Structure formats: structure tokens, C-alpha cells
Coordinates of C-alpha atoms and ligand atoms in Angstrom, one line a residue:
M8 CA 0.0 0.0 0.0
N9 CA 2.4 2.7 -1.1
A10 CA 1.3 6.3 -2.0
D11 CA 2.0 7.0 -5.6
N12 CA 4.4 9.7 -6.4
T13 CA 1.8 12.0 -7.9
T14 CA 0.0 12.1 -4.6
L15 CA 3.2 12.8 -2.7
D16 CA 4.2 15.6 -5.1
R17 CA 0.9 17.3 -5.0
A18 CA 0.7 17.1 -1.2
E19 CA 4.2 18.5 -0.7
A20 CA 3.3 21.4 -3.0
T21 CA 0.1 22.2 -1.0
V22 CA 1.9 21.9 2.3
A23 CA 4.2 24.7 1.2
A24 CA 1.4 26.8 -0.2
T25 CA -1.1 26.4 2.5
L26 CA 1.0 26.9 5.6
D27 CA 1.7 30.4 4.3
H28 CA -1.9 31.0 3.5
P29 CA -3.0 34.3 5.0
D30 CA -6.7 33.5 5.2
R31 CA -7.4 30.4 7.2
S32 CA -11.1 31.1 7.5
Q33 CA -11.5 29.8 3.9
V34 CA -9.8 26.5 4.6
L35 CA -11.7 26.1 7.9
A36 CA -15.0 26.8 6.1
D37 CA -14.0 24.0 3.7
L38 CA -13.4 21.7 6.7
R39 CA -16.9 22.5 8.1
R40 CA -18.4 21.5 4.7
R41 CA -16.5 18.2 4.7
V42 CA -17.3 16.9 8.3
A43 CA -20.6 16.3 10.0
G44 CA -19.4 16.9 13.5
T45 CA -18.9 20.3 15.3
V46 CA -15.8 22.3 14.2
H47 CA -14.4 24.7 16.9
T48 CA -12.1 27.4 15.7
P49 CA -10.1 30.2 17.3
G50 CA -12.5 33.1 18.1
D51 CA -15.5 30.9 18.8
P52 CA -17.0 31.6 22.2
D53 CA -16.3 28.0 23.4
W54 CA -12.8 27.9 21.9
D55 CA -10.9 27.8 25.2
V56 CA -13.0 24.9 26.4
A57 CA -12.8 23.0 23.1
R58 CA -9.0 23.3 22.9
M59 CA -8.3 22.5 26.5
P60 CA -6.7 19.1 27.4
W61 CA -7.4 17.3 30.7
N62 CA -3.9 18.3 31.8
V63 CA -4.6 22.0 31.9
V64 CA -1.0 22.9 32.2
V65 CA -0.6 22.2 28.5
D66 CA -1.7 25.4 26.7
Q67 CA -2.3 24.0 23.2
Q68 CA -3.4 26.2 20.3
P69 CA -4.4 23.9 17.5
L70 CA -5.6 25.0 14.1
A71 CA -9.2 23.8 15.0
V72 CA -10.9 21.1 17.0
V73 CA -13.4 18.6 15.5
D74 CA -15.9 16.6 17.6
V75 CA -16.0 13.8 15.1
R76 CA -19.4 12.2 14.7
D77 CA -18.4 8.9 13.2
E78 CA -15.7 7.0 11.3
G79 CA -16.6 8.9 8.1
D80 CA -15.8 12.2 9.8
V81 CA -12.3 10.8 10.7
R82 CA -11.7 9.9 7.1
A83 CA -13.0 13.3 5.9
A84 CA -10.8 15.2 8.4
V85 CA -7.7 13.3 7.5
R86 CA -8.3 13.7 3.7
W87 CA -8.9 17.4 4.3
A88 CA -5.6 17.7 6.1
V89 CA -3.8 15.7 3.4
D90 CA -5.3 18.0 0.7
L91 CA -4.3 21.2 2.5
G92 CA -1.0 20.1 4.1
F93 CA -2.0 20.2 7.7
Q94 CA -1.4 17.6 10.4
V95 CA -4.0 15.7 12.5
T96 CA -3.9 14.4 16.0
A97 CA -6.5 12.3 18.0
Q98 CA -6.9 13.6 21.5
P99 CA -10.0 12.2 23.1
T100 CA -9.3 13.5 26.6
G101 CA -5.9 15.1 26.8
H102 CA -4.6 13.0 29.7
G103 CA -1.5 12.5 27.7
A104 CA -1.3 16.0 26.2
V105 CA 2.2 17.3 25.6
H106 CA 3.5 20.8 24.9
G107 CA 4.0 22.1 21.4
L108 CA 0.8 21.3 19.6
G109 CA 0.5 24.4 17.3
G110 CA -1.6 26.0 14.7
D111 CA -0.8 23.6 11.9
V112 CA -2.5 20.7 13.7
L113 CA -6.1 19.7 13.5
L114 CA -7.3 18.1 16.8
L115 CA -9.9 15.3 16.7
R116 CA -12.0 14.6 19.7
T117 CA -13.4 11.1 19.5
G118 CA -15.9 11.2 22.4
A119 CA -18.9 10.4 20.1
L120 CA -17.4 7.0 19.2
Q121 CA -19.0 5.2 22.2
D122 CA -19.9 1.7 21.0
I123 CA -19.0 -1.2 23.3
V124 CA -19.6 -4.8 22.3
V125 CA -18.6 -7.5 24.9
D126 CA -18.3 -11.0 23.5
E127 CA -18.2 -13.2 26.6
Q128 CA -17.7 -16.4 24.4
R129 CA -14.7 -15.1 22.6
R130 CA -13.6 -13.1 25.7
T131 CA -13.1 -9.9 23.8
A132 CA -14.5 -6.3 24.0
T133 CA -14.7 -4.0 21.0
V134 CA -14.8 -0.3 21.9
G135 CA -15.1 2.9 20.0
A136 CA -12.3 5.4 20.3
G137 CA -14.2 7.6 22.7
V138 CA -14.9 4.9 25.3
K139 CA -13.2 5.6 28.6
A140 CA -11.8 2.9 30.8
G141 CA -14.6 3.4 33.4
A142 CA -17.3 2.8 30.8
L143 CA -15.8 -0.5 29.7
L144 CA -15.2 -1.6 33.3
A145 CA -18.9 -0.8 34.1
A146 CA -19.9 -2.9 31.1
L147 CA -17.8 -5.8 32.3
D148 CA -19.0 -5.7 35.9
G149 CA -20.5 -9.0 36.8
T150 CA -19.1 -10.9 33.8
G151 CA -16.1 -12.3 35.7
L152 CA -13.9 -10.8 33.0
T153 CA -11.8 -7.7 32.9
F154 CA -9.7 -5.7 30.5
L155 CA -6.3 -4.4 31.4
A156 CA -7.5 -1.3 33.2
G157 CA -5.2 1.1 35.0
S158 CA -5.7 3.3 38.0
S159 CA -8.1 5.9 36.5
S160 CA -11.4 5.4 34.9
D161 CA -10.9 8.6 32.8
P162 CA -8.4 7.8 30.1
T163 CA -9.8 6.2 26.9
V164 CA -9.2 2.4 26.4
V165 CA -7.6 3.2 23.0
G166 CA -5.3 6.0 24.3
M167 CA -4.1 4.0 27.2
T168 CA -3.5 0.8 25.3
L169 CA -1.8 2.1 22.2
T170 CA 1.3 3.1 24.1
G171 CA 1.4 0.1 26.4
G172 CA -1.0 0.2 29.3
I173 CA 0.1 -0.6 32.9
S174 CA -2.8 -2.2 34.5
W175 CA -3.7 -3.3 38.0
F176 CA -3.9 -6.8 36.4
G177 CA -0.8 -6.5 34.2
R178 CA 1.4 -8.7 36.6
A179 CA -1.0 -11.5 35.8
Y180 CA -1.9 -10.8 32.2
G181 CA 0.9 -8.5 30.7
I182 CA 1.1 -5.2 29.0
G183 CA -2.2 -3.8 27.7
S184 CA -1.0 -3.4 24.1
D185 CA -0.4 -7.1 23.8
S186 CA -4.1 -7.7 24.5
I187 CA -5.1 -5.9 21.4
V188 CA -6.9 -8.4 19.1
S189 CA -7.9 -6.1 16.2
V190 CA -7.8 -2.5 15.3
E191 CA -9.8 -0.4 12.8
L192 CA -8.1 2.8 11.8
V193 CA -7.9 5.6 9.3
D194 CA -4.4 5.9 8.0
G195 CA -2.4 9.0 7.0
L196 CA -3.9 9.0 3.5
G197 CA -7.5 8.7 4.9
R198 CA -7.9 5.0 4.1
H199 CA -9.9 2.7 6.4
R200 CA -7.8 -0.3 7.4
T201 CA -8.6 -3.3 9.6
L202 CA -5.7 -5.0 11.3
S203 CA -5.4 -8.2 13.3
A204 CA -3.1 -11.2 13.6
A205 CA -4.6 -12.4 10.4
S206 CA -3.2 -9.4 8.5
H207 CA -0.5 -9.8 5.8
G208 CA 2.2 -7.6 4.3
P209 CA 2.2 -4.0 5.3
D210 CA -1.0 -4.5 7.4
A211 CA 0.9 -7.1 9.5
D212 CA 3.7 -4.6 10.2
L213 CA 1.1 -1.9 11.0
F214 CA -0.6 -4.3 13.4
W215 CA 2.7 -4.8 15.2
A216 CA 3.4 -1.1 15.3
V217 CA 0.1 0.0 16.8
R218 CA 0.4 -2.4 19.7
G219 CA 2.7 -0.2 21.7
G220 CA 3.9 2.3 19.1
G221 CA 1.2 4.8 19.9
G222 CA -1.1 7.0 17.8
D223 CA 1.3 7.9 15.0
F224 CA 0.2 5.3 12.5
G225 CA -3.5 6.0 12.1
V226 CA -6.5 7.4 13.9
V227 CA -8.0 4.4 15.6
T228 CA -11.8 4.3 15.4
R229 CA -12.4 1.0 17.0
M230 CA -10.3 -1.5 19.0
E231 CA -10.9 -5.0 20.1
V232 CA -9.1 -6.1 23.3
A233 CA -8.8 -9.5 24.9
L234 CA -10.6 -10.0 28.2
H235 CA -9.1 -11.8 31.1
P236 CA -10.5 -13.7 34.1
A237 CA -11.3 -11.5 37.2
P238 CA -13.8 -13.6 39.1
H239 CA -13.3 -11.6 42.2
V240 CA -11.2 -8.5 43.0
W241 CA -10.2 -7.5 46.5
G242 CA -8.0 -4.5 47.4
G243 CA -7.9 -0.9 48.5
R244 CA -5.5 1.3 50.4
L245 CA -3.7 1.3 53.8
L246 CA -2.4 4.7 55.0
W247 CA 0.1 5.6 57.6
P248 CA 1.6 9.0 58.6
L249 CA 4.3 9.9 56.1
E250 CA 6.9 9.5 58.9
R251 CA 6.4 5.7 58.5
L252 CA 7.7 5.7 54.9
P253 CA 11.1 4.2 55.7
E254 CA 9.6 1.1 57.4
L255 CA 6.8 0.8 54.8
L256 CA 9.3 1.0 51.9
R257 CA 11.3 -1.9 53.4
V258 CA 8.2 -4.1 53.8
F259 CA 7.2 -3.2 50.2
A260 CA 10.6 -4.2 48.9
R261 CA 10.5 -7.6 50.7
S262 CA 6.9 -8.4 49.9
T263 CA 7.0 -7.5 46.3
A264 CA 10.0 -9.7 45.8
E265 CA 7.7 -12.7 46.7
A266 CA 4.3 -11.5 45.6
P267 CA 2.1 -13.8 43.4
E268 CA 1.3 -12.5 40.0
T269 CA -2.3 -12.1 41.0
L270 CA -1.3 -9.3 43.5
S271 CA -0.3 -5.8 42.5
T272 CA 1.0 -3.4 45.1
W273 CA 1.8 0.2 44.6
L274 CA 3.5 2.4 47.3
H275 CA 2.7 6.0 47.7
A276 CA 3.9 9.1 49.5
Y277 CA 1.0 11.6 49.6
Q278 CA 1.0 15.2 50.6
F279 CA -2.6 16.3 50.1
P280 CA -3.0 20.1 49.8
P281 CA -5.4 21.9 52.2
L282 CA -7.8 22.6 49.4
P283 CA -11.6 22.3 49.4
E284 CA -11.4 19.9 46.4
V285 CA -9.5 17.4 48.5
P286 CA -12.0 15.3 50.5
E287 CA -11.8 14.8 54.3
P288 CA -10.0 13.0 55.9
F289 CA -7.2 13.5 53.4
R290 CA -7.3 17.3 53.1
G291 CA -4.0 18.9 54.3
R292 CA -2.5 15.6 55.5
S293 CA 0.5 13.5 54.5
F294 CA 0.6 9.8 54.3
A295 CA 2.7 6.8 53.4
S296 CA 0.5 4.2 51.8
V297 CA 0.2 1.0 49.9
A298 CA -2.6 0.4 47.4
V299 CA -3.4 -3.1 46.3
A300 CA -5.5 -5.0 43.8
F301 CA -5.7 -8.8 44.3
L302 CA -7.4 -11.2 41.9
G303 CA -8.8 -13.5 44.5
E304 CA -10.7 -13.7 47.8
A305 CA -10.5 -11.4 50.8
E306 CA -9.0 -14.0 53.1
E307 CA -6.0 -14.7 50.8
G308 CA -5.6 -10.9 50.1
E309 CA -5.5 -10.2 53.9
R310 CA -2.9 -12.9 54.3
L311 CA -0.7 -11.4 51.6
L312 CA -0.9 -8.0 53.2
A313 CA 0.0 -9.3 56.7
P314 CA 3.6 -8.1 56.6
Y315 CA 2.4 -4.5 56.1
R316 CA 0.1 -4.7 59.2
V317 CA 3.2 -4.8 61.5
V318 CA 4.1 -1.2 60.5
P319 CA 2.9 0.9 63.5
D320 CA 0.4 3.7 63.5
L321 CA -1.9 2.6 60.7
A322 CA -4.2 5.6 60.2
M323 CA -6.7 4.3 57.6
D324 CA -7.7 0.9 56.3
L325 CA -9.7 1.3 53.1
T326 CA -9.5 -2.3 51.9
G327 CA -12.4 -4.5 50.9
D328 CA -14.1 -6.2 47.9
V329 CA -13.8 -4.1 44.8
P330 CA -16.6 -4.2 42.1
L331 CA -14.9 -3.7 38.7
A332 CA -17.0 -0.6 38.2
E333 CA -15.3 0.9 41.3
L334 CA -11.7 -0.1 40.4
D335 CA -10.6 3.5 40.2
G336 CA -11.6 4.0 43.9
I337 CA -8.4 2.1 44.9
A338 CA -6.1 4.9 43.8
A339 CA -8.8 7.6 44.0
E340 CA -7.1 9.8 41.4
P341 CA -8.8 13.0 40.2
T342 CA -11.0 12.7 37.2
D343 CA -11.7 16.5 36.7
P344 CA -9.2 18.3 34.5
T345 CA -6.1 19.0 36.6
P346 CA -2.7 20.8 36.1
G347 CA 0.0 18.2 36.3
M348 CA 3.7 18.0 35.8
E349 CA 5.0 14.4 35.6
W350 CA 8.3 12.6 35.9
S351 CA 9.0 8.9 35.7
Q352 CA 11.7 6.3 35.6
L353 CA 11.8 2.6 35.7
L354 CA 13.9 1.2 38.6
S355 CA 15.9 -2.0 38.4
R356 CA 15.9 -2.5 42.1
L357 CA 15.0 -1.1 45.5
D358 CA 18.2 -1.6 47.6
E359 CA 19.0 0.0 51.0
D360 CA 20.9 3.0 49.6
T361 CA 18.1 3.7 47.1
M362 CA 15.5 3.5 49.7
D363 CA 17.4 5.9 52.1
A364 CA 18.0 8.4 49.3
F365 CA 14.3 8.1 48.2
V366 CA 13.1 8.9 51.7
R367 CA 15.5 11.9 52.0
A368 CA 14.1 13.2 48.7
V369 CA 10.4 12.8 49.2
G370 CA 9.8 11.6 52.8
A371 CA 8.7 13.6 55.8
G372 CA 10.7 16.7 56.3
S373 CA 12.2 16.6 52.8
G374 CA 10.5 19.8 51.7
S375 CA 9.1 17.9 48.6
P376 CA 6.3 19.9 47.0
L377 CA 4.9 16.7 45.3
P378 CA 1.3 15.6 46.2
V379 CA 1.9 12.2 44.8
V380 CA 4.9 10.0 44.6
Q381 CA 4.2 6.5 43.4
V382 CA 6.2 3.3 43.1
R383 CA 4.4 0.6 41.1
H384 CA 5.4 -3.0 41.4
L385 CA 5.7 -4.5 37.9
G386 CA 7.3 -7.8 37.2
G387 CA 5.3 -11.0 36.6
A388 CA 3.7 -11.0 33.1
F389 CA 5.1 -7.5 32.3
T390 CA 8.4 -9.2 31.8
R391 CA 7.1 -11.6 29.1
T392 CA 5.9 -11.0 25.6
P393 CA 3.5 -13.4 23.9
D394 CA 4.4 -15.0 20.6
G395 CA 3.5 -12.5 17.9
G396 CA 3.3 -9.6 20.5
G397 CA 3.4 -6.0 19.5
A398 CA 6.0 -3.2 19.4
H399 CA 5.9 -2.4 23.1
G400 CA 7.9 -5.3 24.2
P401 CA 8.5 -6.6 27.8
V402 CA 9.2 -4.5 30.9
R403 CA 11.9 -6.2 32.8
E404 CA 12.4 -3.6 35.5
P405 CA 10.5 -4.5 38.6
Y406 CA 9.4 -1.0 39.6
N407 CA 8.1 2.2 38.1
L408 CA 8.7 5.5 39.9
F409 CA 6.2 8.2 39.1
L410 CA 6.2 11.8 40.5
L411 CA 3.4 14.2 40.1
G412 CA 3.6 17.9 40.8
I413 CA 0.6 20.3 40.7
P414 CA 1.7 23.8 39.7
A415 CA -1.3 25.6 41.2
V416 CA 0.7 28.8 40.7
P417 CA 3.4 29.4 38.2
E418 CA 6.0 30.0 41.0
L419 CA 5.7 26.3 41.8
V420 CA 7.0 25.2 38.4
P421 CA 10.7 25.6 39.2
V422 CA 10.2 24.2 42.7
I423 CA 8.6 21.1 41.2
E424 CA 11.3 20.8 38.5
A425 CA 14.0 21.0 41.2
C426 CA 12.3 18.2 43.2
F427 CA 12.1 16.0 40.0
E428 CA 15.8 16.6 39.5
R429 CA 16.7 15.9 43.2
T430 CA 14.6 12.7 43.3
G431 CA 16.0 11.6 39.9
A432 CA 19.5 12.0 41.3
A433 CA 18.6 10.2 44.5
V434 CA 17.5 7.1 42.6
A435 CA 19.9 7.4 39.7
D436 CA 22.0 4.3 40.6
A437 CA 18.9 2.1 40.6
A438 CA 17.2 3.7 37.5
S439 CA 17.4 1.8 34.3
G440 CA 17.3 4.9 32.1
R441 CA 14.0 3.9 30.5
T442 CA 10.7 5.7 30.9
L443 CA 7.3 4.0 30.1
L444 CA 5.6 5.9 27.4
N445 CA 2.4 6.3 29.3
F446 CA 4.2 7.9 32.2
G447 CA 6.7 10.0 30.4
G448 CA 5.2 13.5 30.7
A449 CA 7.4 16.3 29.5
H450 CA 10.5 14.3 30.6
A451 CA 9.8 11.3 28.3
R452 CA 13.1 9.9 27.1
S453 CA 12.4 7.8 24.1
T454 CA 15.0 5.2 24.9
W455 CA 12.3 2.6 24.7
W456 CA 13.0 0.7 21.4
S457 CA 16.0 -1.1 20.1
D458 CA 17.4 0.5 16.9
A459 CA 15.9 -2.4 14.9
D460 CA 12.5 -1.9 16.3
R461 CA 12.7 1.8 15.9
E462 CA 13.6 1.4 12.2
R463 CA 10.6 -1.0 11.8
L464 CA 8.3 1.6 13.4
V465 CA 9.6 4.3 11.1
R466 CA 9.0 2.0 8.1
A467 CA 5.5 1.2 9.3
K468 CA 4.9 5.0 9.8
G469 CA 6.2 5.7 6.3
E470 CA 3.9 3.2 4.8
S471 CA 0.7 4.2 6.7
D472 CA 1.4 7.9 6.7
P473 CA 3.8 8.8 3.9
L474 CA 3.1 12.5 4.1
G475 CA 3.5 12.8 7.8
T476 CA -0.1 13.9 8.3
L477 CA -0.6 12.1 11.6
R478 CA 1.0 13.3 14.7
S479 CA 0.8 11.6 18.1
N480 CA 1.9 12.9 21.5
R481 CA 4.9 10.6 21.2
P482 CA 6.1 10.9 17.6
V483 CA 8.0 8.0 16.2
E484 CA 10.6 10.3 14.7
A485 CA 11.5 11.6 18.1
T486 CA 12.3 8.1 19.4
T487 CA 16.0 8.2 18.7
A488 CA 18.0 7.8 21.9
P489 CA 19.2 11.2 23.2
Ligands
FAD514 C1 -4.9 10.2 36.5 C2 -4.2 9.4 35.4 C3 -4.0 8.0 35.7 C4 -3.3 7.2 34.7 N1 -3.1 5.9 35.0 C5 -2.5 5.1 34.1 C6 -2.4 3.7 34.4 O1 -2.7 3.2 35.4 N2 -1.7 3.0 33.4 C7 -1.3 3.5 32.3 O2 -0.8 2.8 31.4 N3 -1.5 4.8 32.0 C8 -2.1 5.6 32.9 N4 -2.2 6.9 32.7 C9 -1.6 7.5 31.4 C10 -2.7 7.4 30.3 O3 -3.0 6.0 30.0 C11 -2.1 8.0 29.0 O4 -1.9 9.4 29.2 C12 -3.0 7.8 27.8 O5 -2.3 8.1 26.7 C13 -4.3 8.6 28.0 O6 -5.1 8.3 26.9 P1 -6.3 9.3 26.5 O7 -6.8 8.9 25.1 O8 -7.3 9.4 27.6 O9 -5.5 10.7 26.4 P2 -5.2 11.7 25.2 O10 -4.2 12.7 25.8 O11 -6.5 12.2 24.7 O12 -4.5 10.8 24.1 C14 -3.2 10.4 24.3 C15 -2.5 10.0 23.0 O13 -3.1 8.8 22.6 C16 -3.2 8.7 21.2 N5 -4.6 8.5 20.9 C17 -5.7 8.6 21.7 N6 -6.8 8.2 21.0 C18 -6.3 7.8 19.8 C19 -7.0 7.3 18.6 N7 -8.3 7.1 18.6 N8 -6.3 7.1 17.5 C20 -4.9 7.3 17.5 N9 -4.3 7.8 18.6 C21 -5.0 8.0 19.7 C22 -2.7 10.1 20.7 O14 -1.4 10.0 20.3 C23 -2.8 11.0 21.9 O15 -1.9 12.0 21.8 C24 -2.8 7.8 33.6 C25 -3.0 9.1 33.3 C26 -3.7 9.9 34.2 C27 -3.8 11.4 33.9

């Protein structure tokens, strides 16, 4: 499926001509004629709402925003961009928004693509590109099956899974992108393509690329994901005063080394701001905490958590049975748009020196301004890739460190950046140098792929999007090691 040279030449000529075009209102009027969904443009009364991503720190100023109505709108929008030499990006929520999206990019909101089809026999769910994780979990509640959901109900299934997907259940069932069964997308020339393990030739390469490579290869309109057994989920959070972080960290390091793959444990250092949006009893308080999700019964879950119970001064026990539809209650992350600065690194170990340095950087009395510091235990099935798996590949590092800063006022930006730097230096000896794409934030280092896989991704991009019309938040071209 290669674009013919005539198409390429014509598009290159229009890129040059259109980007200098003084009157964008004409091209935007043409866009309105071509799509059925609502088109928002600069100057509209709702422009600031339409262009705003979930992470409100990112001040993006796209060319226009289209609320696509259906797959036909996606094709029409991509063809419009090809004809006029603009770029297109899908951004259903803006959870993963990055800086730098400018006035040559058309932003597509896929919220109208809401179909969910659960096939309990085949153990798959097919979702439209606007379906959020919470909606699929709600549809699965009571089926005894789950998809590879993460901590929040708010990201879309498609957006979270295209660049990996670190799920509560990933230790048992692997990285989310390897659970993709089939994908329907509109490629960079506006062509509809259906991809699966049965695909051949360029489609087979494209199917490999979209399973971990992100949104650079096509605008996905529908995705089918494998479902996995989750007959019963038990979990929640235990919280201690932040001063208990050193002991808790040691228990976490020991327990995670022996945990079964059905148990996921994440350690947190929380400093909740004294703001009205933060509910009591968390408001204005600091905690060290473990959050768990266990695929099994309460009794066994309790037994596995016993080592944590010896840490003195337990302040809150929020564990219990977890209906799938309430999975996001475990980590209780905000769902409303929030300003966030993120930093993340995979850690190869948690040794004594690293734990001491970590506590000095973000523990009680450290002066850290970060409301959330999280260490996710990975391992288990994250370390394995199935035969014929996608581009993401295994995650062999046992822990992911994630730091979140909330720059409520601009003066906090350098303070948060300094804390990221300090904490990064503190754990440097244990850090692998790799950053998960879903947790990269502005500091993503695209050291993820081997040179061979990167070349394969670039080839797949060249075939599906020869004019470079599609642009994801993690562009394939930017993935060369720094
Ligand atoms: C509170 C919170 C909790 C999170 N928890 C987890 C977690 O537990 N595990 C985890 O793995 N990640 C987690 N994430 C990260 C999240 O999964 C990623 O940011 C993900 O990319 C969000 O997808 P989205 O579609 O909602 O976001 P968007 O910002 O709208 O999209 C992100 C990118 O995905 C691509 N994309 C989205 N839809 C399409 C489409 N239809 N076609 C082509 N490309 C598309 C685009 O490149 C887009 O730039 C979390 C993020 C937040 C803010």
C-alpha cells in the first residue's frame, strides 16, 4: 500500500502553499463543509473549552478542534488535512497531552465513538475510540472478566492501550497493548484499514506497530481487546503517617519480591494540599500508603498484606471487595481536569541505599512539594511478551517510579522541577534509564525501542502515513536515543 508519487508531489506542494496561506477562514469553512461533527475554531466563544486538554498545564493552540461524529468524519478530516497540508492528531481526553501542539495541527475529539460490544464467548470487548476505561469496566462488571484497566477510569481504552497500558492486572496478564486483538483505523492517507493477527504484508507490520507504538500510525476508530478472568477483586489502600515511609518501603521491597502475579501493590507518598477539592479525611495531611489489587478472595488478600500490618500507626484501612466498576476507587485519582507535571523512571531494584535516598528526597521533612509519589510494582507477566506480540515489548524492570507535581501557581514550576531533579539524582543508581511511554510526561526519554524496532516503526509509519499527516503525542521520529 504505497502512496503513488503524484499524490506525494501534490501534497508536498500544497503543504508549502497552505501553511503560508493568509486567510485560514476559507480553509476552515471547507473543513466545516466536509465533516458532519462540530468544528471549533479560534475566536469561537467556546474555543478555550474546546481546545483545553485534561492536563490543563498544557496550553495547546491547534488550528481547529473537530468533535468527530463517526468514522466517516475521521476519514474526511484526514483527507482534508492531506489536501491542504495540515497535520491531524487524535486527542480524546488530553490525559497524555504534551506541549508544542501548534496552529498547523487539527485536533480530533473522538468522544462520540462510544460503542461497546462485549463478547463473553470469545472473551473480547470491542470499543469505539471515545470509550473511557470506566465505561468498559462498568460494562464488564459481573461478567467475571476484565480488560487491562489502569488506576483511573478517565483515560480512553484506546489512548491508554496504544502506548502500552500498565494495568492493575498486568502482573497476571501482561502489558495492555499485547491484549489488542484487532484495530480499525484511518491511516495517514485517509484509508480505512482493519488490522489483526490475520493481516498480511504492510498491514501485519502496522498491526505490530500500533500495539505499543502509539497514535502515530492512524486514527483508531475501533479497537478489540482480549478480556481476562477476574472472578473476584479485593483491594484498596492502607495509609500511615508519612513518617512511616522508611519502614513501609522496606516491607514493600521484601513483599513485592515474593508476591504472586495475582497481587499488584503500589507504594505512595502523599501530601494532600489543604484545598476544598481534597475530601476529608485526606485534606491537608501527608501519608505513606500501599494500594493493592488482588485477583482473589479477601482472606488470601489479607494474608498477603499481613507483613504490612506490622508497620505501626496505621491511620486508615480502606481495603475490601472491589466491584470492577469501582476499580478507580483504589487509587482515587482526580477525574476532573487537573494541572499536572510528571516525571517517571523505571527502577531495576530497591536496595537499601536507594530507599534511604528516596526517603531523603520525598519523605517527611524533605520539603518535597509533590502531592503524589508512586512506586508501582511491575514484574510478573510484564516481563514476558507473547508470541507475535506488539511493538511495546517486555518491561523487565520490577518498579516504576512516578512523580506528580501540581503547579497551582506558576511560581511552583521551578520548585517542582528542582524536586524532580533531586529525586532523579537520588534514585539514579537504581534507575534503568527507560521511561514508560504512558508515564513520560514532558520528561519522556524515548529510549524505549532497540534500533531495529525503531527502524521497523519508522518503516510502518512511512507506509501508513507517507506525508507525515498524523502526529501523536509521542512521535515515532522523536524516538532516537538522546
Ligand atoms: C490520572 C491518570 C492516571 C493514569 N493511570 C494510568 C495507568 O494506570 N496505566 C497506564 O498505562 N497509564 C495511565 N495513565 C496514562 C494514560 O493512560 C495515558 O496518558 C493515555 O495516553 C491517555 O489516553 P487518552 O486517550 O485518555 O488521552 P489523550 O491525551 O487524549 O491521548 C493520548 C494520546 O493517545 C493517542 N490516541 C488517543 N486516541 C487515539 C486514537 N483514537 N487514535 C490514534 N491515537 C490516539 C494520541 O497519540 C494521543 O496524543 C494515567 C493518566 C492519568 C492522567
